[in-house]
Short mmCIF file of C-alpha atoms in Angstrom, two decimals:
data_model
loop_
_atom_site.label_atom_id
_atom_site.label_comp_id
_atom_site.label_asym_id
_atom_site.label_seq_id
_atom_site.Cartn_x
_atom_site.Cartn_y
_atom_site.Cartn_z
CA MET A 1 0.00 0.00 0.00
CA TYR A 2 1.14 3.52 -0.72
CA ASP A 3 0.20 7.04 0.42
CA LYS A 4 0.55 10.42 -1.26
CA GLY A 5 -0.45 13.39 0.87
CA ASP A 6 -1.69 16.70 -0.55
CA ASN A 7 1.75 18.34 -0.23
CA MET A 8 3.79 15.32 -1.33
CA THR A 9 5.38 14.90 -4.75
CA ASP A 10 5.87 11.12 -4.61
CA TRP A 11 4.02 8.08 -3.35
CA ILE A 12 5.55 6.47 -0.23
CA PRO A 13 5.12 2.87 0.96
CA VAL A 14 3.04 2.43 4.13
CA ALA A 15 2.51 -1.32 4.07
CA ASN A 16 4.14 -2.36 7.35
CA TYR A 17 3.65 -6.11 7.73
CA LEU A 18 1.10 -6.40 4.90
CA PRO A 19 1.56 -9.85 3.36
CA ASN A 20 2.05 -10.19 -0.39
CA THR A 21 -1.55 -11.04 -1.23
CA LEU A 22 -4.69 -9.68 -2.89
CA VAL A 23 -6.41 -6.95 -0.84
CA THR A 24 -10.20 -7.12 -1.22
CA ASP A 25 -11.32 -4.35 1.17
CA ILE A 26 -9.75 -1.30 2.86
CA GLU A 27 -11.22 0.73 5.71
CA ILE A 28 -9.87 3.50 7.96
CA ARG A 29 -11.18 3.66 11.53
CA SER A 30 -9.83 6.01 14.15
CA GLU A 31 -6.04 5.93 13.70
CA TYR A 32 -5.73 2.58 11.90
CA VAL A 33 -6.11 1.34 8.36
CA TYR A 34 -7.54 -2.17 7.95
CA ALA A 35 -7.18 -4.33 4.86
CA GLY A 36 -9.12 -7.52 4.22
CA THR A 37 -6.95 -9.95 2.28
CA HIS A 38 -7.65 -13.03 0.23
CA GLY A 39 -6.62 -16.02 2.33
CA ARG A 40 -4.35 -14.11 4.76
CA GLY A 41 -6.86 -12.59 7.19
CA ILE A 42 -7.19 -8.96 8.21
CA TRP A 43 -4.17 -6.65 8.34
CA GLN A 44 -3.97 -3.44 10.39
CA SER A 45 -1.46 -0.63 10.62
CA PRO A 46 -1.46 2.88 12.07
CA VAL A 47 -2.41 5.48 9.46
CA TYR A 48 0.48 7.43 7.99
CA SER A 49 1.74 10.24 10.20
CA ALA A 50 4.58 12.72 10.02
CA CYS A 51 8.08 11.39 10.42
CA PRO A 52 9.54 11.33 13.94
CA PRO A 53 12.96 12.91 14.54
CA ASN A 54 14.37 9.61 15.90
CA TYR A 55 13.25 5.98 15.95
CA THR A 56 14.41 3.23 18.34
CA LEU A 57 13.45 -0.28 17.22
CA THR A 58 13.83 -3.19 19.64
CA VAL A 59 12.63 -6.78 19.89
CA GLY A 60 10.24 -5.59 22.61
CA ASN A 61 8.46 -3.05 20.38
CA ASP A 62 8.37 -5.26 17.28
CA PRO A 63 4.68 -6.11 16.68
CA SER A 64 5.65 -9.12 14.56
CA ASN A 65 8.04 -10.58 17.13
CA PRO A 66 9.38 -13.28 16.91
CA PHE A 67 9.04 -13.31 13.09
CA SER A 68 9.45 -9.94 11.35
CA ILE A 69 7.39 -10.85 8.30
CA GLY A 70 6.10 -8.80 5.39
CA THR A 71 7.09 -5.32 4.27
CA GLN A 72 8.32 -2.89 6.92
CA TYR A 73 9.35 0.73 6.35
CA TYR A 74 10.76 2.97 9.08
CA HIS A 75 11.57 6.66 8.46
CA ALA A 76 13.15 9.24 10.79
CA TRP A 77 14.38 12.76 10.12
CA ASN A 78 17.57 12.25 12.14
CA ASN A 79 18.47 8.78 13.44
CA ILE A 80 17.25 5.18 13.56
CA ALA A 81 18.70 2.82 16.19
CA SER A 82 17.81 -0.86 15.95
CA SER A 83 18.48 -4.01 17.96
CA ARG A 84 15.72 -5.96 16.22
CA ILE A 85 15.99 -9.47 14.84
CA ILE A 86 14.76 -9.72 11.24
CA LYS A 87 14.01 -13.34 10.45
CA GLY A 88 10.80 -13.45 8.45
CA GLY A 89 12.44 -15.05 5.43
CA LEU A 90 11.24 -14.89 1.83
CA ALA A 91 9.00 -11.85 1.09
CA THR A 92 10.29 -9.97 4.14
CA ASP A 93 11.48 -6.52 3.04
CA VAL A 94 12.77 -4.13 5.73
CA LEU A 95 13.85 -0.56 4.93
CA TYR A 96 15.34 1.95 7.39
CA THR A 97 15.51 5.51 6.03
CA SER A 98 17.06 8.24 8.18
CA GLY A 99 18.35 11.74 7.59
CA ASN A 100 21.73 11.42 9.30
CA HIS A 101 22.59 7.88 10.37
CA THR A 102 21.32 4.44 11.35
CA ASP A 103 22.84 2.57 14.29
CA LEU A 104 22.68 -1.23 14.34
CA LEU A 105 22.96 -1.95 18.04
CA PRO A 106 24.16 -5.10 19.84
CA GLY A 107 21.52 -7.80 19.34
CA PHE A 108 20.59 -6.66 15.81
CA GLU A 109 20.34 -9.55 13.33
CA ALA A 110 19.16 -9.82 9.74
CA HIS A 111 18.83 -13.50 8.82
CA SER A 112 19.33 -14.81 5.28
CA GLY A 113 16.31 -14.80 2.99
CA ASN A 114 15.30 -11.26 4.00
CA LEU A 115 15.79 -8.05 2.05
CA PHE A 116 17.26 -5.47 4.45
CA GLU A 117 18.21 -1.99 3.27
CA ILE A 118 19.42 1.21 4.94
CA ARG A 119 19.14 4.60 3.23
CA ILE A 120 20.36 8.01 4.33
CA GLU A 121 17.87 10.38 2.72
CA GLY A 122 15.48 11.55 5.44
CA CYS A 123 11.73 11.38 5.40
CA PRO A 124 9.53 11.58 2.34
CA ASP A 125 7.91 14.97 1.76
#
């Protein structure tokens, strides 16, 4: 799934943990977007919000723990620090985009079979 706000020039991905499957229904309630999928249940994610200055990602705040599956995008204006374990396997894409730097802390692991990428380019407009 992608979002393009009124003041944005490009579409940005907002599909945290959405499995690679057909989406048959989308609904926004309160601060969450829900997607009904074909054969994979119901997916939910917070609606897109402005980029935080810093992001700290740990095993404890990983909603997919112990298996970081699906597509996950994390953006911060300044810094991302992560000690997460990425082990979802095939079709697990994880992207960290920060403005200044990304710190991979002790305990961080990215297992084989995952696509893990770090970019230094800040938040989308």
